[in-house]
Amino acid sequence: MSPFATSAGGLLSLLEESENGLRAFALEQLNGVVDQFWPEIADKLEAIETFYEDDHFPHRDLAALVASKVYYHLEEYDEALKLALGAGKLFNLSERSEYVETIIAKAIDEYIKQKTENFDLEIADRELNPIRKEHEDVVNRMFQRCLDDKQFQQGVGMALECRRLDIVREFILKSGDVPLLLEYCQKTALTTITSKAFRTKVLQLLIEIYNSSAERNYNALCLCHFILESPAHVAEILKTLLDSNKKDDFLVACQIAFDLVNNDHPGFCDQLLRSEGLCLPEPKPAVEVTASTEPAGADASAAAGNEATAPAAEEATPAPAPVPAEEPEAEAVKTEEELEKEKNLERLRLILSGKTSTDLHLQFLYRNNRTDLLLLTNLKVSVDSRNSITHNGLVVAHSLMQCGTTSDVFLRNNLEWLPQASEQAQVR
């Protein structure tokens, strides 16, 4: 159509022709000018929809696309989406236009709604609602567009909203930076997903991918197991790190233990402390070393025949039993390794109990205590000691200044002054 055309009346008249070729030509031209002449085309909207509904019309998808754009301008987005899905491949997702972006957003929102409802129905063992194949195709093409554009985080976020774990797995494995995308997916799952059932499935998928990775992120893996309340798996991971010969693995285990304590779930840490793999080994019973290698029953028989065998005993000297030279050294090396592992296990259990964190916090506050007690002393001297308000204010100020530092110097230096508040309250 000429760029200087002022009306689409000529093209609309071709829609009334009986030849499908003329109708197709008119629809093709109208598709190019629908944004300009949509008010005129809206008068023939019923006829265009008739072409789409006619199974024998060879250009049904083109008619659906034109009708969809008209409904879009009429702000009837549900009908516009329905007809855009009917347009099939003619609905170009790569087109950067307001119409395409609006319909895509509408399609994704509707798809998310349907998939969320179906997920809840699946959990309840009820019949699922059918989803149009064309609708599924549009969303899949949108996922492919994200893959082609390397928009992996956007694709993972959309897949999580659509309850498509297969797409989540595909994006993670095909991304260039798997650990980064795993971290993003885990953070998104923990902060935005409200469904506990779906969040559990996502975390199980992440655990599967973490376990199949060449380099495992034990911190993130333990966090997933912590959210799933699986102390047995966390204990197994900590035991693996403790048994490792790498020194860094023990440090990783300590960091995991600190993170678990900071999550403020004492019950979970108590279960870890009671787990079989993290229990301290029982002490081995002491082995008594006897001076003679003869059996105890031989002493009685030897005493009875002492006189008869005395000369023979003096002549014959028993040969000493051979002692292997390498056994004590091997046993010493093994014992040293065991002691080191037991020591590391004790440290880890101390961290899981929360005592290490408490002690470190207390030491930090004590060492960094920079409060000036002279200020409190000057305030105490400056104000009237009979005023209960200022007295109470000084006590509260001291408690805030020395909170957690275990410093009670001011109180010990003012033992006579401190009880005055209670005495004043009794007088009043």
XYZ file of C-alpha atoms in Angstrom:
428
model
C 0.000 0.000 0.000
C 1.230 3.503 -0.775
C 2.779 5.336 2.174
C 0.647 8.370 1.260
C -2.657 6.470 1.517
C -5.268 8.150 3.667
C -7.752 5.292 3.894
C -7.896 1.503 3.965
C -11.301 1.416 2.277
C -9.949 -0.056 -0.964
C -8.270 -2.941 0.812
C -11.311 -3.593 2.957
C -13.444 -3.857 -0.164
C -11.207 -6.668 -1.419
C -12.238 -8.733 1.583
C -15.672 -9.065 0.026
C -14.268 -10.750 -3.092
C -14.847 -14.462 -3.564
C -11.279 -15.324 -4.583
C -9.025 -16.322 -1.721
C -6.024 -14.816 -3.465
C -7.533 -11.323 -3.358
C -8.561 -11.787 0.248
C -5.059 -12.914 1.179
C -3.553 -9.914 -0.620
C -5.894 -7.580 1.245
C -5.050 -9.164 4.605
C -1.331 -8.943 3.911
C -1.591 -5.251 3.072
C -3.859 -4.568 6.043
C -1.328 -6.226 8.343
C 1.177 -3.542 7.375
C -1.141 -0.573 7.994
C -3.248 -1.861 10.868
C -1.481 0.409 13.369
C -2.520 3.432 11.282
C -5.997 2.495 10.073
C -7.207 0.187 12.834
C -10.407 2.265 13.457
C -11.505 1.566 9.867
C -10.431 -2.071 9.991
C -12.403 -2.542 13.219
C -15.616 -2.128 11.203
C -14.685 -5.268 9.228
C -13.397 -7.168 12.264
C -16.261 -9.654 12.187
C -15.497 -10.579 8.569
C -11.786 -11.016 9.337
C -12.608 -13.297 12.264
C -14.865 -15.295 9.948
C -11.868 -15.979 7.704
C -9.926 -17.238 10.730
C -12.754 -19.537 11.808
C -13.142 -20.963 8.288
C -11.157 -24.214 8.200
C -11.038 -24.128 4.393
C -9.488 -20.652 4.179
C -5.761 -21.156 3.418
C -4.600 -17.992 5.223
C -6.323 -18.383 8.572
C -3.151 -17.493 10.502
C -2.837 -14.170 8.642
C -6.462 -13.302 9.390
C -5.881 -14.136 13.062
C -2.818 -11.868 13.209
C -4.680 -8.887 11.714
C -7.646 -9.403 14.017
C -5.306 -9.721 17.007
C -3.685 -6.366 16.261
C -7.078 -4.715 15.960
C -8.168 -6.116 19.323
C -4.862 -4.936 20.780
C -5.635 -1.358 19.734
C -9.123 -1.776 21.158
C -7.414 -2.775 24.450
C -9.144 -6.135 24.517
C -5.990 -8.033 25.372
C -7.591 -11.399 26.104
C -9.040 -11.603 22.591
C -5.803 -10.233 21.159
C -3.838 -13.004 22.897
C -6.270 -15.683 21.765
C -5.985 -14.647 18.111
C -2.204 -14.115 18.341
C -1.853 -17.716 19.460
C -3.971 -18.718 16.473
C -1.556 -16.873 14.170
C 1.116 -19.487 14.899
C 4.540 -18.739 13.394
C 3.320 -15.455 11.901
C 3.349 -14.063 15.422
C 7.022 -13.046 15.391
C 8.510 -12.967 18.885
C 11.685 -11.310 17.621
C 9.806 -8.222 16.484
C 10.591 -5.331 18.798
C 7.222 -3.631 18.884
C 4.844 -2.576 21.601
C 2.222 -4.995 20.314
C 4.545 -8.021 20.469
C 5.918 -7.147 23.905
C 2.422 -6.632 25.310
C 1.073 -9.888 23.917
C 4.144 -11.801 25.120
C 3.736 -10.385 28.625
C 0.056 -11.274 28.578
C 0.817 -14.784 27.304
C 3.456 -15.399 29.971
C 1.221 -14.083 32.770
C -1.634 -16.309 31.638
C 0.711 -19.281 31.288
C 2.135 -18.707 34.775
C -1.381 -18.601 36.186
C -2.368 -21.851 34.488
C 0.846 -23.681 35.413
C 0.570 -22.545 39.037
C -2.999 -23.800 39.237
C -2.006 -27.104 37.636
C 0.895 -27.512 40.060
C -1.458 -27.070 43.012
C -3.906 -29.528 41.439
C -1.082 -32.017 40.910
C -0.081 -31.770 44.564
C -3.707 -32.421 45.523
C -3.936 -35.391 43.084
C -6.688 -33.732 41.077
C -7.286 -33.482 37.332
C -5.165 -30.852 35.574
C -6.586 -28.062 33.463
C -5.645 -28.320 29.771
C -3.264 -25.731 28.302
C -3.470 -24.806 24.633
C -0.666 -26.224 22.547
C -0.256 -22.849 20.805
C 0.123 -21.164 24.195
C 2.812 -23.640 25.212
C 4.546 -23.121 21.884
C 4.731 -19.338 22.335
C 6.254 -19.693 25.808
C 8.766 -22.288 24.576
C 9.774 -19.959 21.758
C 10.283 -17.232 24.336
C 12.578 -19.539 26.308
C 14.514 -20.283 23.132
C 14.828 -16.563 22.490
C 16.389 -16.129 25.943
C 18.832 -18.943 25.178
C 19.795 -17.422 21.844
C 20.307 -14.007 23.448
C 22.214 -15.618 26.378
C 19.769 -14.093 28.862
C 20.194 -16.999 31.267
C 19.128 -15.264 34.469
C 16.004 -13.871 32.831
C 15.184 -17.323 31.480
C 15.695 -19.004 34.861
C 13.496 -16.436 36.576
C 10.732 -16.923 34.020
C 11.060 -20.717 34.215
C 10.712 -20.622 38.000
C 7.555 -18.552 37.714
C 6.202 -20.962 35.094
C 6.960 -23.986 37.298
C 9.158 -25.417 34.521
C 11.970 -27.285 36.257
C 13.055 -28.867 32.980
C 13.770 -25.405 31.588
C 15.577 -24.403 34.796
C 17.891 -27.383 34.449
C 18.502 -26.644 30.761
C 19.417 -23.003 31.365
C 21.776 -23.853 34.237
C 23.637 -26.571 32.358
C 23.887 -24.576 29.123
C 25.111 -21.387 30.758
C 28.776 -20.501 30.623
C 28.978 -19.980 34.393
C 27.118 -22.804 36.130
C 28.102 -21.842 39.740
C 26.901 -18.266 39.238
C 23.553 -19.363 37.837
C 23.152 -21.949 40.595
C 23.699 -19.230 43.181
C 21.196 -16.959 41.427
C 18.620 -19.751 41.202
C 19.066 -20.664 44.858
C 18.722 -17.060 45.994
C 15.629 -16.570 43.833
C 14.053 -19.770 45.132
C 14.583 -18.758 48.760
C 13.368 -15.168 48.392
C 10.562 -15.138 45.813
C 8.924 -18.581 45.732
C 6.044 -18.705 48.198
C 4.953 -22.289 47.543
C 6.780 -24.592 49.952
C 6.106 -27.649 47.782
C 7.598 -26.055 44.674
C 10.520 -24.576 46.610
C 11.291 -28.083 47.854
C 11.351 -29.393 44.277
C 13.642 -26.545 43.193
C 16.077 -27.194 46.040
C 16.093 -30.912 45.251
C 16.967 -30.064 41.651
C 19.790 -27.782 42.798
C 21.131 -30.508 45.089
C 21.161 -32.918 42.160
C 23.090 -30.441 39.999
C 25.497 -29.592 42.843
C 26.267 -33.286 43.386
C 26.928 -33.832 39.683
C 29.300 -30.858 39.426
C 33.041 -31.426 39.239
C 33.696 -28.916 42.029
C 31.015 -28.997 44.683
C 29.925 -25.904 46.536
C 29.548 -27.496 49.955
C 28.305 -24.282 51.577
C 25.415 -23.909 49.139
C 24.728 -27.645 49.232
C 24.439 -27.633 53.020
C 22.181 -24.580 52.869
C 19.804 -26.481 50.577
C 19.764 -29.432 52.976
C 19.247 -27.025 55.881
C 16.173 -25.486 54.230
C 14.880 -28.998 53.526
C 15.557 -29.888 57.189
C 17.784 -32.827 56.336
C 20.448 -32.997 59.073
C 21.549 -36.489 58.017
C 22.821 -35.221 54.645
C 24.559 -32.242 56.268
C 26.244 -34.562 58.768
C 27.388 -36.777 55.911
C 28.933 -33.787 54.116
C 30.691 -32.595 57.276
C 32.000 -36.103 57.901
C 33.353 -36.240 54.335
C 35.148 -32.931 54.833
C 36.610 -34.083 58.145
C 37.918 -37.320 56.655
C 39.504 -35.492 53.732
C 43.279 -35.114 53.660
C 43.029 -31.513 52.427
C 43.446 -28.891 55.127
C 41.101 -26.504 53.340
C 38.259 -29.020 53.634
C 38.342 -28.771 57.420
C 38.162 -24.980 57.150
C 35.163 -25.344 54.826
C 33.500 -27.614 57.399
C 34.102 -24.997 60.107
C 32.616 -22.260 57.927
C 29.546 -24.404 57.242
C 29.165 -25.014 60.977
C 29.362 -21.272 61.715
C 26.739 -20.577 59.028
C 24.413 -23.200 60.487
C 24.748 -21.682 63.952
C 24.089 -18.186 62.566
C 20.853 -19.462 61.003
C 19.512 -19.630 64.560
C 18.087 -23.148 64.430
C 19.378 -24.839 67.620
C 17.287 -27.953 67.034
C 18.994 -28.611 63.708
C 22.461 -28.260 65.256
C 21.465 -30.560 68.122
C 20.470 -33.227 65.615
C 23.853 -32.829 63.931
C 25.637 -33.277 67.255
C 23.656 -36.474 67.878
C 24.298 -37.870 64.402
C 26.422 -40.998 64.188
C 29.098 -39.538 61.916
C 29.818 -36.551 64.187
C 29.872 -38.328 67.547
C 33.165 -38.581 69.399
C 34.624 -42.110 69.382
C 34.492 -44.030 72.631
C 37.847 -44.282 74.450
C 39.625 -47.588 73.897
C 40.216 -49.739 77.031
C 43.803 -49.826 78.291
C 45.753 -53.018 77.467
C 47.733 -54.473 80.410
C 51.234 -55.732 79.557
C 52.316 -58.860 81.496
C 55.931 -59.445 82.463
C 55.887 -63.170 81.598
C 54.660 -64.746 78.400
C 53.720 -67.999 80.183
C 50.048 -68.708 80.880
C 48.783 -68.083 84.393
C 47.906 -71.745 84.940
C 51.506 -72.750 84.404
C 52.641 -71.080 87.656
C 50.860 -73.629 89.846
C 52.288 -76.641 88.059
C 55.735 -75.079 88.033
C 55.612 -74.540 91.796
C 54.798 -78.209 92.423
C 57.827 -79.451 90.459
C 60.282 -76.752 91.485
C 62.771 -79.078 93.156
C 62.868 -81.573 90.288
C 63.335 -79.046 87.535
C 65.605 -76.552 89.272
C 68.895 -77.882 87.812
C 67.419 -78.035 84.324
C 66.031 -74.515 84.640
C 69.462 -73.196 85.577
C 71.075 -74.755 82.533
C 68.368 -73.758 79.996
C 67.700 -70.053 79.472
C 64.468 -69.200 77.603
C 64.954 -67.399 74.282
C 63.355 -63.901 74.119
C 60.310 -63.575 71.862
C 61.040 -61.676 68.634
C 59.621 -58.152 68.619
C 58.826 -56.619 65.237
C 60.573 -53.290 64.842
C 58.190 -51.613 62.409
C 54.843 -52.226 64.208
C 55.187 -49.554 66.938
C 56.137 -46.889 64.379
C 53.181 -47.724 62.134
C 50.881 -47.750 65.145
C 52.261 -44.390 66.284
C 51.603 -42.794 62.881
C 48.065 -44.144 62.828
C 47.417 -42.917 66.349
C 48.667 -39.445 65.464
C 46.292 -39.230 62.504
C 43.406 -40.422 64.625
C 44.206 -37.881 67.319
C 44.297 -35.084 64.750
C 40.907 -36.104 63.349
C 39.440 -36.383 66.834
C 40.778 -32.928 67.642
C 39.178 -31.485 64.502
C 35.924 -33.245 65.338
C 35.952 -31.735 68.825
C 36.484 -28.281 67.332
C 33.621 -28.796 64.896
C 31.282 -29.997 67.635
C 32.234 -26.986 69.740
C 31.280 -24.698 66.851
C 27.970 -26.506 66.286
C 27.137 -26.189 69.980
C 27.330 -22.396 69.638
C 29.987 -21.953 72.314
C 32.670 -20.865 69.862
C 30.464 -18.163 68.344
C 29.484 -16.915 71.791
C 33.104 -16.806 72.967
C 34.290 -15.030 69.827
C 31.487 -12.491 70.087
C 32.327 -11.858 73.718
C 36.034 -11.491 72.961
C 35.293 -9.046 70.159
C 33.162 -6.844 72.401
C 35.699 -7.011 75.227
C 38.715 -6.187 73.059
C 36.971 -3.369 71.224
C 35.473 -1.765 74.306
C 36.380 1.914 73.962
C 33.839 3.416 76.350
C 34.926 6.310 78.555
C 33.784 5.639 82.109
C 34.966 9.100 83.126
C 31.920 10.515 81.343
C 29.623 8.529 83.601
C 31.606 9.550 86.667
C 31.415 13.244 85.738
C 27.679 12.945 85.101
C 27.210 11.212 88.432
C 29.033 13.989 90.257
C 27.329 16.787 88.321
C 23.703 15.780 88.885
C 21.752 15.545 92.081
C 22.016 11.988 93.400
C 18.539 12.345 94.928
C 16.961 12.735 91.492
C 15.668 9.285 90.518
C 15.305 10.206 86.830
C 18.959 11.133 86.353
C 20.013 8.210 88.536
C 18.063 5.768 86.387
C 19.369 7.458 83.239
C 22.972 6.893 84.321
C 22.280 3.223 85.049
C 20.645 2.728 81.643
C 23.479 4.601 79.908
C 26.017 2.347 81.599
C 24.111 -0.782 80.564
C 24.059 0.356 76.932
C 27.737 1.333 76.937
C 28.956 -1.909 78.516
C 26.473 -4.316 76.942
C 28.200 -7.627 76.218
C 31.644 -6.440 77.360
C 31.490 -8.025 80.875
C 32.940 -4.775 82.217
C 31.380 -3.785 85.556
C 34.081 -1.416 86.835
C 31.686 1.519 87.178
C 29.205 -0.540 89.178
C 31.837 -1.967 91.524
C 33.231 1.524 92.140
C 29.774 2.861 92.997
C 28.200 0.093 95.055
C 26.867 2.570 97.634
C 25.415 4.910 95.013
C 23.668 2.244 92.921
C 20.942 1.140 95.427
C 19.789 4.733 95.994
C 17.126 4.413 93.310
C 15.284 1.692 95.209
C 15.573 3.682 98.450
C 14.170 6.792 96.776
C 11.269 4.770 95.385
C 10.470 3.447 98.859
C 10.483 6.974 100.326
C 8.138 8.268 97.633
